[in-house]
C-alpha cells in the first residue's frame, strides 16, 4: 500500500513552468481579441455609431471580469450540480484557490485556467453586440450583459467544458467554443434582435461601413489572438494537439477567406475588403470547435464550406426581415454550426481523440452527438436571450429614441464623436453635431467638384 501511494504521488501532475507561461501568453492573446472585435465592429458601422460600438465590446472587459471572480468561474467550472451547472464555494471570489494549486489533470495552476477561461467569457457577449448596432441604450446593454452571462453563458460553459457537464459527458466535441461561444452568441443575437426590432431605415437607407481600414485592423487582431484562443484550449503542449490546432487555425482561415471572395466575385462581381475580413472570421469560427479533431486537409474543407455558406447566409436577413446589423447570425451562428457538425464527417481519429467521422470510417454516431449539442445550445440561448431582452424592454426599455438613433447614438449615449472634424478638439457640441457635420460634408463635396471656392 505504501509503495502504491509513492507511485501515485510520483505520477501526479506537477506544475509545468513551460505550460504555465504558454497559457498566460494565450490568455493575453484572447484578451486582445476583444479590442480587436471592437475595431472590427466599429469600422463596420456608420460614423455616428462608431464609439458606441467600441464601448459595447469594451464594457464586457470590466463587467464580466468582476462577475467571473465573484461567481462566474464557480458556476461554469465548479463541482457539477445535475450536469447543468457547477458550484464550488472555494471558487467564490477566488478565495479558496492556492497559488500553486493545479487544475485537475493538468500542469497549470487553477488561477491560469481561470483567467484563460475568463477571456472566453468576456468576448462571447461582446460578439452579440454587433447585431444590435445603432439602436440600443448603453445602460440597457450593460444590464443585459450582466443577466446574459449569468443565465446563459456560465451554465452553457459548464455543459460543454465543466466537470460533469452533460454535453461533455455525452461526447460532444467542442475544442475551443463552437457551441459555447459562437453558436451561443449567434443564437442570442437572433433572439435579441427579434425583440428589439430593426434599425430606422433598414433596407432603405445606405448603412455602409465608415472605415474599412478599421475593419481590416480588427480582423487582423482577431486572427492573431485566435491562435491563443484555439491552440491554448488544450491547456499545454505536451502531446502535439495544440500545435495541430495552431496549424489548422491558419489553414481553415486562409481557405475560408478565399472561398468567401470566390463566392462574392461570382455572385456580385467584385472581391471586397469587407468580404476578405468576413471570410477570415468565418473560417476562424468554423475551425474553433473542429480543429483539434481534423487533419490539415480536413481543416481546409471546413474552411471552404464555412466561407461559402456564411457568405450565403449574410443575405438571409434581407429575405427574412431580421436586422442583424453586422452579420453575427450569418457568420458566428452559421459558422459555429458548420464547424461543429463537420466534425461528424471529418474527425480523423488522430488528433485530440480516437473519434472518427463518417469519411474516416466512423459512421454517423459522432454527427448525431454534435447535432444534440448544437440544437440544445441554440435553442436555450435563443429563447433565454429573447426572454431577457423582452424583460428589459418592458421595464427600462432597450432602444434609444427615434431622434437619438437618427442623429447618432454616440452623441446621445456617450456625448462624444469618433472623429473631431472641427479641428478644435474635444468633439463637436451636441446641439450642432449633426447639422455641422452635414454642412461640412456638403461643402467639401462641392469644393471637390469645383462648384465653390475652397
CSV table of C-alpha atoms in Angstrom, one decimal:
chain,number,residue,atom,x,y,z
A,1,UNK,CA,0.0,0.0,0.0
A,2,UNK,CA,2.8,2.4,0.9
A,3,UNK,CA,4.6,1.6,-2.4
A,4,UNK,CA,1.4,2.3,-4.3
A,5,UNK,CA,1.0,5.6,-2.6
A,6,UNK,CA,4.6,6.5,-3.6
A,7,UNK,CA,3.9,5.6,-7.2
A,8,UNK,CA,0.7,7.6,-7.3
A,9,UNK,CA,2.5,10.6,-5.9
A,10,UNK,CA,5.2,10.3,-8.5
A,11,UNK,CA,2.6,10.0,-11.3
A,12,UNK,CA,0.7,13.1,-10.1
A,13,UNK,CA,0.9,16.1,-12.5
A,14,UNK,CA,3.5,18.7,-11.4
A,15,UNK,CA,3.4,22.4,-12.2
A,16,UNK,CA,5.0,23.0,-15.6
A,17,UNK,CA,6.6,26.4,-16.0
A,18,UNK,CA,6.6,26.0,-19.7
A,19,UNK,CA,2.9,25.2,-20.0
A,20,UNK,CA,2.0,27.9,-17.4
A,21,UNK,CA,3.9,30.5,-19.3
A,22,UNK,CA,2.4,29.4,-22.6
A,23,UNK,CA,-1.1,29.6,-21.2
A,24,UNK,CA,-0.5,33.1,-19.7
A,25,UNK,CA,0.5,34.2,-23.2
A,26,UNK,CA,-2.5,32.6,-24.7
A,27,UNK,CA,-4.7,34.3,-22.2
A,28,UNK,CA,-3.3,37.7,-23.2
A,29,UNK,CA,-3.9,36.9,-26.9
A,30,UNK,CA,-7.5,36.0,-26.2
A,31,UNK,CA,-7.9,39.3,-24.2
A,32,UNK,CA,-6.6,41.2,-27.3
A,33,UNK,CA,-9.4,39.7,-29.3
A,34,UNK,CA,-12.0,41.8,-27.6
A,35,UNK,CA,-10.4,45.2,-28.6
A,36,UNK,CA,-9.8,43.6,-32.0
A,37,UNK,CA,-13.5,42.8,-32.2
A,38,UNK,CA,-14.3,46.4,-31.1
A,39,UNK,CA,-12.3,47.7,-34.1
A,40,UNK,CA,-13.8,45.1,-36.4
A,41,UNK,CA,-17.3,46.1,-35.5
A,42,UNK,CA,-16.5,49.8,-35.0
A,43,UNK,CA,-15.3,50.1,-38.6
A,44,UNK,CA,-18.4,48.4,-40.0
A,45,UNK,CA,-20.9,50.8,-38.6
A,46,UNK,CA,-21.7,54.4,-39.7
A,47,UNK,CA,-19.6,57.1,-38.3
A,48,UNK,CA,-22.3,58.3,-35.9
A,49,UNK,CA,-22.3,54.9,-34.1
A,50,UNK,CA,-18.6,54.1,-34.0
A,51,UNK,CA,-17.9,54.9,-30.4
A,52,UNK,CA,-20.9,53.1,-29.1
A,53,UNK,CA,-19.9,50.0,-31.0
A,54,UNK,CA,-16.4,50.2,-29.4
A,55,UNK,CA,-17.9,50.7,-26.0
A,56,UNK,CA,-20.3,47.7,-26.3
A,57,UNK,CA,-17.3,45.5,-26.6
A,58,UNK,CA,-15.0,47.2,-24.1
A,59,UNK,CA,-17.6,47.3,-21.3
A,60,UNK,CA,-17.5,43.5,-21.3
A,61,UNK,CA,-13.9,43.6,-20.2
A,62,UNK,CA,-15.0,45.2,-16.9
A,63,UNK,CA,-18.4,43.7,-16.2
A,64,UNK,CA,-17.6,40.0,-17.0
A,65,UNK,CA,-14.3,40.2,-15.1
A,66,UNK,CA,-16.0,41.2,-11.9
A,67,UNK,CA,-18.8,38.6,-12.3
A,68,UNK,CA,-16.3,35.9,-13.1
A,69,UNK,CA,-14.4,36.4,-9.9
A,70,UNK,CA,-17.5,36.7,-7.8
A,71,UNK,CA,-19.4,33.7,-9.0
A,72,UNK,CA,-19.0,33.0,-12.7
A,73,UNK,CA,-16.0,30.7,-12.5
A,74,UNK,CA,-17.7,28.7,-9.8
A,75,UNK,CA,-20.9,28.4,-11.9
A,76,UNK,CA,-19.1,27.4,-15.0
A,77,UNK,CA,-16.3,25.2,-13.7
A,78,UNK,CA,-17.2,24.3,-10.1
A,79,UNK,CA,-18.3,20.9,-8.9
A,80,UNK,CA,-21.1,19.5,-11.0
A,81,UNK,CA,-24.7,20.0,-9.9
A,82,UNK,CA,-27.1,17.9,-12.0
A,83,UNK,CA,-24.9,18.1,-15.2
A,84,UNK,CA,-26.3,21.6,-15.8
A,85,UNK,CA,-24.4,24.0,-13.6
A,86,UNK,CA,-21.3,24.0,-11.3
A,87,UNK,CA,-20.7,25.3,-7.8
A,88,UNK,CA,-17.6,25.2,-5.6
A,89,UNK,CA,-17.6,27.6,-2.6
A,90,UNK,CA,-13.9,28.0,-2.7
A,91,UNK,CA,-14.0,29.5,-6.2
A,92,UNK,CA,-16.2,32.4,-5.0
A,93,UNK,CA,-14.1,35.4,-5.1
A,94,UNK,CA,-11.2,33.1,-5.8
A,95,UNK,CA,-10.9,32.9,-2.0
A,96,UNK,CA,-10.1,29.2,-1.7
A,97,UNK,CA,-7.6,28.8,-4.6
A,98,UNK,CA,-4.0,28.3,-3.7
A,99,UNK,CA,-1.4,30.0,-6.0
A,100,UNK,CA,0.2,26.7,-6.8
A,101,UNK,CA,-2.9,24.6,-6.8
A,102,UNK,CA,-3.2,22.8,-10.2
A,103,UNK,CA,-6.2,22.5,-12.4
A,104,UNK,CA,-7.2,18.7,-12.1
A,105,UNK,CA,-5.4,16.6,-14.7
A,106,UNK,CA,-3.2,19.4,-16.0
A,107,UNK,CA,0.1,21.0,-15.2
A,108,UNK,CA,-1.1,24.6,-14.9
A,109,UNK,CA,-2.4,26.4,-11.8
A,110,UNK,CA,-6.1,26.9,-11.3
A,111,UNK,CA,-5.5,30.7,-11.5
A,112,UNK,CA,-4.1,30.3,-15.0
A,113,UNK,CA,-7.0,28.2,-16.2
A,114,UNK,CA,-9.5,30.6,-14.6
A,115,UNK,CA,-8.0,33.7,-16.3
A,116,UNK,CA,-7.8,31.9,-19.7
A,117,UNK,CA,-11.5,30.9,-19.5
A,118,UNK,CA,-12.3,34.5,-18.3
A,119,UNK,CA,-11.2,35.8,-21.6
A,120,UNK,CA,-13.7,33.5,-23.4
A,121,UNK,CA,-16.4,34.7,-21.1
A,122,UNK,CA,-15.6,38.3,-21.9
A,123,UNK,CA,-15.6,38.0,-25.7
A,124,UNK,CA,-18.7,35.9,-26.1
A,125,UNK,CA,-21.3,38.5,-25.1
A,126,UNK,CA,-19.3,41.1,-27.0
A,127,UNK,CA,-19.9,39.1,-30.1
A,128,UNK,CA,-23.7,39.7,-29.7
A,129,UNK,CA,-23.3,43.5,-29.7
A,130,UNK,CA,-22.6,43.5,-33.5
A,131,UNK,CA,-26.2,42.5,-34.2
A,132,UNK,CA,-27.6,45.5,-32.2
A,133,UNK,CA,-25.6,48.4,-33.7
A,134,UNK,CA,-27.1,51.9,-33.8
A,135,UNK,CA,-30.2,51.4,-31.6
A,136,UNK,CA,-29.7,50.0,-28.1
A,137,UNK,CA,-29.2,52.1,-24.9
A,138,UNK,CA,-25.8,51.6,-23.4
A,139,UNK,CA,-27.1,51.2,-19.9
A,140,UNK,CA,-29.7,48.6,-21.1
A,141,UNK,CA,-27.0,46.7,-22.9
A,142,UNK,CA,-24.7,46.7,-19.9
A,143,UNK,CA,-27.5,45.2,-17.7
A,144,UNK,CA,-28.4,42.7,-20.4
A,145,UNK,CA,-24.7,41.7,-20.4
A,146,UNK,CA,-24.9,41.0,-16.6
A,147,UNK,CA,-28.0,38.9,-16.9
A,148,UNK,CA,-26.9,37.1,-20.0
A,149,UNK,CA,-23.6,35.8,-18.9
A,150,UNK,CA,-25.2,34.7,-15.6
A,151,UNK,CA,-28.2,32.9,-17.1
A,152,UNK,CA,-26.8,31.8,-20.4
A,153,UNK,CA,-23.1,31.7,-20.8
A,154,UNK,CA,-22.0,30.4,-17.4
A,155,UNK,CA,-24.3,27.4,-17.5
A,156,UNK,CA,-23.6,26.6,-21.1
A,157,UNK,CA,-19.8,26.7,-20.5
A,158,UNK,CA,-20.4,24.1,-17.8
A,159,UNK,CA,-22.5,21.9,-20.2
A,160,UNK,CA,-19.6,21.9,-22.7
A,161,UNK,CA,-16.4,22.1,-20.7
A,162,UNK,CA,-17.2,21.9,-17.0
A,163,UNK,CA,-16.6,18.8,-14.9
A,164,UNK,CA,-19.7,16.6,-15.3
A,165,UNK,CA,-21.4,18.8,-17.9
A,166,UNK,CA,-23.9,16.8,-19.9
A,167,UNK,CA,-22.6,17.8,-23.4
A,168,UNK,CA,-19.1,16.8,-22.5
A,169,UNK,CA,-20.3,13.6,-20.9
A,170,UNK,CA,-22.3,12.8,-24.0
A,171,UNK,CA,-19.2,13.1,-26.1
A,172,UNK,CA,-19.9,16.3,-27.9
A,173,UNK,CA,-16.6,17.7,-29.3
A,174,UNK,CA,-16.1,21.4,-28.9
A,175,UNK,CA,-12.3,22.1,-28.8
A,176,UNK,CA,-12.5,25.9,-28.2
A,177,UNK,CA,-16.0,27.2,-28.4
A,178,UNK,CA,-18.1,26.4,-31.5
A,179,UNK,CA,-21.1,25.7,-29.3
A,180,UNK,CA,-20.3,27.6,-26.0
A,181,UNK,CA,-19.1,30.7,-27.8
A,182,UNK,CA,-20.2,31.1,-31.4
A,183,UNK,CA,-23.5,29.3,-31.6
A,184,UNK,CA,-24.3,30.7,-28.2
A,185,UNK,CA,-23.6,34.3,-29.2
A,186,UNK,CA,-25.2,33.9,-32.7
A,187,UNK,CA,-28.4,32.4,-31.3
A,188,UNK,CA,-28.5,35.1,-28.6
A,189,UNK,CA,-28.1,37.8,-31.2
A,190,UNK,CA,-31.0,36.4,-33.2
A,191,UNK,CA,-33.2,36.2,-30.1
A,192,UNK,CA,-32.5,39.8,-29.0
A,193,UNK,CA,-32.9,41.4,-32.5
A,194,UNK,CA,-36.3,39.7,-32.8
A,195,UNK,CA,-37.3,41.6,-29.6
A,196,UNK,CA,-35.5,44.9,-30.3
A,197,UNK,CA,-36.5,45.3,-33.9
A,198,UNK,CA,-34.9,46.8,-36.9
A,199,UNK,CA,-32.9,50.0,-37.3
A,200,UNK,CA,-34.6,53.1,-38.7
A,201,UNK,CA,-34.2,52.9,-42.5
A,202,UNK,CA,-33.3,49.2,-42.6
A,203,UNK,CA,-33.4,48.1,-46.3
A,204,UNK,CA,-33.9,51.7,-47.3
A,205,UNK,CA,-31.0,53.9,-46.2
A,206,UNK,CA,-27.4,53.1,-47.0
A,207,UNK,CA,-25.6,51.7,-44.0
A,208,UNK,CA,-22.1,51.1,-45.3
A,209,UNK,CA,-19.0,50.7,-43.1
A,210,UNK,CA,-17.5,54.0,-42.3
A,211,UNK,CA,-13.9,52.7,-42.1
A,212,UNK,CA,-12.8,49.6,-43.9
A,213,UNK,CA,-9.2,50.1,-42.7
A,214,UNK,CA,-10.5,49.7,-39.1
A,215,UNK,CA,-12.4,46.6,-40.1
A,216,UNK,CA,-9.2,45.1,-41.5
A,217,UNK,CA,-7.2,46.1,-38.4
A,218,UNK,CA,-9.8,44.4,-36.2
A,219,UNK,CA,-9.8,41.3,-38.4
A,220,UNK,CA,-6.0,41.1,-38.2
A,221,UNK,CA,-6.1,41.4,-34.4
A,222,UNK,CA,-8.8,38.7,-34.2
A,223,UNK,CA,-6.8,36.4,-36.4
A,224,UNK,CA,-3.7,37.0,-34.3
A,225,UNK,CA,-5.4,36.5,-31.0
A,226,UNK,CA,-7.3,33.4,-32.2
A,227,UNK,CA,-4.1,31.4,-32.1
A,228,UNK,CA,-4.2,31.8,-28.4
A,229,UNK,CA,-7.9,31.1,-28.3
A,230,UNK,CA,-7.6,27.8,-30.2
A,231,UNK,CA,-4.1,26.5,-29.5
A,232,UNK,CA,-4.4,27.4,-25.9
A,233,UNK,CA,-7.5,25.4,-25.3
A,234,UNK,CA,-5.6,22.1,-25.0
A,235,UNK,CA,-4.0,23.7,-21.8
A,236,UNK,CA,-0.5,22.7,-22.7
A,237,UNK,CA,1.9,21.4,-25.4
A,238,UNK,CA,2.9,18.0,-24.2
A,239,UNK,CA,1.3,15.8,-26.9
A,240,UNK,CA,1.2,17.9,-30.1
A,241,UNK,CA,-2.5,18.6,-30.2
A,242,UNK,CA,-2.0,22.3,-29.5
A,243,UNK,CA,0.4,22.7,-32.5
A,244,UNK,CA,-2.1,20.8,-34.7
A,245,UNK,CA,-4.8,23.2,-33.7
A,246,UNK,CA,-2.5,26.1,-34.4
A,247,UNK,CA,-1.8,24.9,-38.0
A,248,UNK,CA,-5.5,24.0,-38.6
A,249,UNK,CA,-6.5,27.5,-37.5
A,250,UNK,CA,-4.3,29.1,-40.1
A,251,UNK,CA,-5.3,26.7,-42.9
A,252,UNK,CA,-9.0,27.0,-42.3
A,253,UNK,CA,-8.9,30.7,-42.0
A,254,UNK,CA,-7.0,31.3,-45.2
A,255,UNK,CA,-9.2,28.8,-47.1
A,256,UNK,CA,-12.4,30.4,-45.9
A,257,UNK,CA,-11.2,33.9,-46.9
A,258,UNK,CA,-10.5,32.6,-50.4
A,259,UNK,CA,-13.8,30.8,-50.6
A,260,UNK,CA,-15.8,33.8,-49.5
A,261,UNK,CA,-14.1,36.0,-52.0
A,262,UNK,CA,-14.7,33.5,-54.8
A,263,UNK,CA,-18.4,33.3,-54.0
A,264,UNK,CA,-18.5,37.1,-53.8
A,265,UNK,CA,-16.8,37.5,-57.2
A,266,UNK,CA,-19.2,35.0,-58.8
A,267,UNK,CA,-22.3,36.4,-57.0
A,268,UNK,CA,-21.6,40.2,-57.0
A,269,UNK,CA,-18.7,40.7,-59.4
A,270,UNK,CA,-16.1,42.0,-57.0
A,271,UNK,CA,-13.5,41.0,-54.4
A,272,UNK,CA,-14.4,43.3,-51.5
A,273,UNK,CA,-12.2,44.2,-48.5
A,274,UNK,CA,-15.2,43.5,-46.2
A,275,UNK,CA,-15.6,40.1,-47.8
A,276,UNK,CA,-12.0,39.2,-47.1
A,277,UNK,CA,-12.3,40.2,-43.5
A,278,UNK,CA,-15.6,38.5,-43.0
A,279,UNK,CA,-14.4,35.3,-44.7
A,280,UNK,CA,-11.4,35.1,-42.5
A,281,UNK,CA,-13.6,35.4,-39.4
A,282,UNK,CA,-16.0,32.8,-40.7
A,283,UNK,CA,-13.0,30.4,-41.1
A,284,UNK,CA,-11.8,31.2,-37.6
A,285,UNK,CA,-15.3,30.5,-36.2
A,286,UNK,CA,-15.7,27.2,-38.0
A,287,UNK,CA,-12.3,25.7,-37.1
A,288,UNK,CA,-12.8,26.6,-33.4
A,289,UNK,CA,-14.8,23.5,-32.5
A,290,UNK,CA,-13.3,21.2,-35.0
A,291,UNK,CA,-9.6,22.0,-35.3
A,292,UNK,CA,-8.4,19.5,-32.7
A,293,UNK,CA,-10.2,16.6,-34.4
A,294,UNK,CA,-9.5,17.1,-38.1
A,295,UNK,CA,-6.3,16.9,-40.2
A,296,UNK,CA,-5.0,20.0,-42.1
A,297,UNK,CA,-6.8,18.8,-45.3
A,298,UNK,CA,-9.9,18.4,-43.2
A,299,UNK,CA,-9.4,22.0,-41.9
A,300,UNK,CA,-9.2,23.2,-45.5
A,301,UNK,CA,-12.5,21.5,-46.2
A,302,UNK,CA,-14.1,23.0,-43.1
A,303,UNK,CA,-12.8,26.5,-44.1
A,304,UNK,CA,-14.1,26.2,-47.7
A,305,UNK,CA,-17.6,25.1,-46.7
A,306,UNK,CA,-17.8,27.8,-44.0
A,307,UNK,CA,-16.6,30.5,-46.3
A,308,UNK,CA,-19.3,29.8,-48.9
A,309,UNK,CA,-22.2,29.0,-46.5
A,310,UNK,CA,-21.5,32.1,-44.3
A,311,UNK,CA,-21.3,34.3,-47.4
A,312,UNK,CA,-24.6,33.0,-48.5
A,313,UNK,CA,-26.1,33.3,-45.0
A,314,UNK,CA,-25.4,37.0,-44.5
A,315,UNK,CA,-28.0,37.9,-47.1
A,316,UNK,CA,-30.8,36.0,-45.4
A,317,UNK,CA,-31.6,39.0,-43.1
A,318,UNK,CA,-32.9,40.8,-46.2
A,319,UNK,CA,-35.0,37.9,-47.2
A,320,UNK,CA,-36.5,37.2,-43.8
A,321,UNK,CA,-36.5,40.8,-42.5
A,322,UNK,CA,-34.5,40.5,-39.3
A,323,UNK,CA,-31.9,43.3,-38.8
A,324,UNK,CA,-28.6,41.6,-37.9
A,325,UNK,CA,-26.6,44.8,-38.2
A,326,UNK,CA,-23.1,43.3,-38.6
A,327,UNK,CA,-23.9,39.7,-39.6
A,328,UNK,CA,-23.4,38.0,-36.2
A,329,UNK,CA,-26.0,35.4,-37.1
A,330,UNK,CA,-24.7,34.8,-40.6
A,331,UNK,CA,-21.0,34.4,-39.5
A,332,UNK,CA,-21.0,33.2,-35.9
A,333,UNK,CA,-24.2,31.2,-35.7
A,334,UNK,CA,-23.8,29.6,-39.1
A,335,UNK,CA,-20.1,29.3,-38.9
A,336,UNK,CA,-20.3,27.6,-35.5
A,337,UNK,CA,-23.0,25.2,-36.7
A,338,UNK,CA,-20.9,24.3,-39.8
A,339,UNK,CA,-17.7,23.7,-37.8
A,340,UNK,CA,-19.4,21.7,-35.1
A,341,UNK,CA,-21.4,19.4,-37.5
A,342,UNK,CA,-18.5,18.8,-39.9
A,343,UNK,CA,-16.7,17.1,-37.0
A,344,UNK,CA,-19.1,14.2,-37.6
A,345,UNK,CA,-17.6,13.9,-41.1
A,346,UNK,CA,-14.0,15.0,-40.9
A,347,UNK,CA,-12.8,13.8,-37.5
A,348,UNK,CA,-9.6,11.9,-38.3
A,349,UNK,CA,-9.1,9.9,-35.1
A,350,UNK,CA,-5.5,11.2,-35.0
A,351,UNK,CA,-6.0,14.5,-33.2
A,352,UNK,CA,-7.5,15.2,-29.8
A,353,UNK,CA,-9.1,11.7,-29.5
A,354,UNK,CA,-9.6,8.5,-31.4
A,355,UNK,CA,-13.1,9.6,-32.6
A,356,UNK,CA,-13.6,9.2,-36.3
A,357,UNK,CA,-16.1,10.8,-38.5
A,358,UNK,CA,-18.1,9.4,-41.4
A,359,UNK,CA,-15.3,10.0,-44.0
A,360,UNK,CA,-12.8,8.2,-41.8
A,361,UNK,CA,-14.8,5.0,-41.2
A,362,UNK,CA,-16.5,6.1,-38.0
A,363,UNK,CA,-20.1,6.1,-39.2
A,364,UNK,CA,-22.7,8.8,-38.1
A,365,UNK,CA,-22.5,8.3,-34.4
A,366,UNK,CA,-20.4,11.4,-33.7
A,367,UNK,CA,-22.5,13.5,-36.1
A,368,UNK,CA,-25.6,12.8,-34.1
A,369,UNK,CA,-23.8,13.7,-30.9
A,370,UNK,CA,-22.8,17.0,-32.5
A,371,UNK,CA,-26.4,17.7,-33.5
A,372,UNK,CA,-27.5,17.2,-30.0
A,373,UNK,CA,-25.0,19.8,-28.7
A,374,UNK,CA,-25.7,22.3,-31.4
A,375,UNK,CA,-29.5,22.1,-31.1
A,376,UNK,CA,-29.5,22.3,-27.3
A,377,UNK,CA,-27.2,25.3,-27.1
A,378,UNK,CA,-29.0,27.1,-30.0
A,379,UNK,CA,-32.5,26.6,-28.5
A,380,UNK,CA,-31.6,27.5,-25.0
A,381,UNK,CA,-29.6,30.6,-25.9
A,382,UNK,CA,-32.2,31.8,-28.4
A,383,UNK,CA,-35.1,31.5,-26.0
A,384,UNK,CA,-33.4,32.7,-22.9
A,385,UNK,CA,-31.8,35.7,-24.6
A,386,UNK,CA,-35.2,36.7,-26.1
A,387,UNK,CA,-36.8,36.5,-22.7
A,388,UNK,CA,-34.1,38.6,-21.1
A,389,UNK,CA,-34.3,41.2,-23.8
A,390,UNK,CA,-38.1,41.3,-23.5
A,391,UNK,CA,-37.9,41.7,-19.8
A,392,UNK,CA,-35.6,44.7,-20.1
A,393,UNK,CA,-37.5,46.2,-23.0
A,394,UNK,CA,-40.7,46.1,-21.0
A,395,UNK,CA,-39.1,47.7,-17.9
A,396,UNK,CA,-36.3,50.1,-18.6
A,397,UNK,CA,-36.5,50.0,-22.4
A,398,UNK,CA,-33.8,48.6,-24.7
A,399,UNK,CA,-33.9,51.2,-27.6
A,400,UNK,CA,-32.9,54.8,-27.8
A,401,UNK,CA,-35.5,57.2,-29.1
A,402,UNK,CA,-36.1,57.7,-32.8
A,403,UNK,CA,-34.5,61.1,-32.8
A,404,UNK,CA,-31.4,59.8,-31.0
A,405,UNK,CA,-31.0,57.0,-33.4
A,406,UNK,CA,-31.3,59.3,-36.4
A,407,UNK,CA,-28.9,62.0,-35.1
A,408,UNK,CA,-26.4,59.5,-33.7
A,409,UNK,CA,-26.2,57.2,-30.8
A,410,UNK,CA,-22.6,58.3,-30.0
A,411,UNK,CA,-23.8,61.7,-29.0
A,412,UNK,CA,-27.0,60.5,-27.3
A,413,UNK,CA,-25.3,57.8,-25.2
A,414,UNK,CA,-21.7,59.0,-24.8
A,415,UNK,CA,-21.7,62.8,-25.5
A,416,UNK,CA,-18.8,62.2,-27.9
A,417,UNK,CA,-18.0,61.7,-31.6
A,418,UNK,CA,-15.5,59.4,-33.0
A,419,UNK,CA,-13.8,62.0,-35.2
A,420,UNK,CA,-13.3,65.7,-34.5
A,421,UNK,CA,-13.9,67.3,-37.8
A,422,UNK,CA,-13.9,70.8,-36.5
A,423,UNK,CA,-10.1,70.8,-35.6
A,424,UNK,CA,-10.9,72.3,-32.2
A,425,UNK,CA,-10.5,69.0,-30.2
A,426,UNK,CA,-12.9,67.5,-27.7
A,427,UNK,CA,-15.6,66.6,-30.1
A,428,UNK,CA,-18.5,68.5,-31.7
A,429,UNK,CA,-21.1,70.2,-29.4
A,430,UNK,CA,-24.2,68.1,-29.0
A,431,UNK,CA,-26.6,70.7,-30.3
A,432,UNK,CA,-24.9,71.3,-33.6
A,433,UNK,CA,-23.2,68.0,-34.2
A,434,UNK,CA,-25.5,66.6,-37.0
A,435,UNK,CA,-26.1,69.9,-38.9
A,436,UNK,CA,-22.5,71.0,-38.6
A,437,UNK,CA,-21.2,67.6,-39.9
A,438,UNK,CA,-23.7,67.6,-42.7
A,439,UNK,CA,-22.9,71.1,-43.8
A,440,UNK,CA,-19.2,70.4,-43.7
A,441,UNK,CA,-19.6,67.3,-45.8
A,442,UNK,CA,-21.8,69.2,-48.4
A,443,UNK,CA,-19.2,72.0,-48.6
A,444,UNK,CA,-16.3,69.6,-49.1
A,445,UNK,CA,-18.2,67.7,-51.8
A,446,UNK,CA,-19.0,71.0,-53.6
A,447,UNK,CA,-15.4,72.2,-53.3
A,448,UNK,CA,-14.1,69.0,-54.8
A,449,UNK,CA,-16.5,69.3,-57.7
A,450,UNK,CA,-15.4,72.9,-58.3
A,451,UNK,CA,-18.8,74.5,-57.7
A,452,UNK,CA,-17.5,76.7,-54.9
A,453,UNK,CA,-14.2,78.3,-54.0
A,454,UNK,CA,-12.0,76.5,-51.5
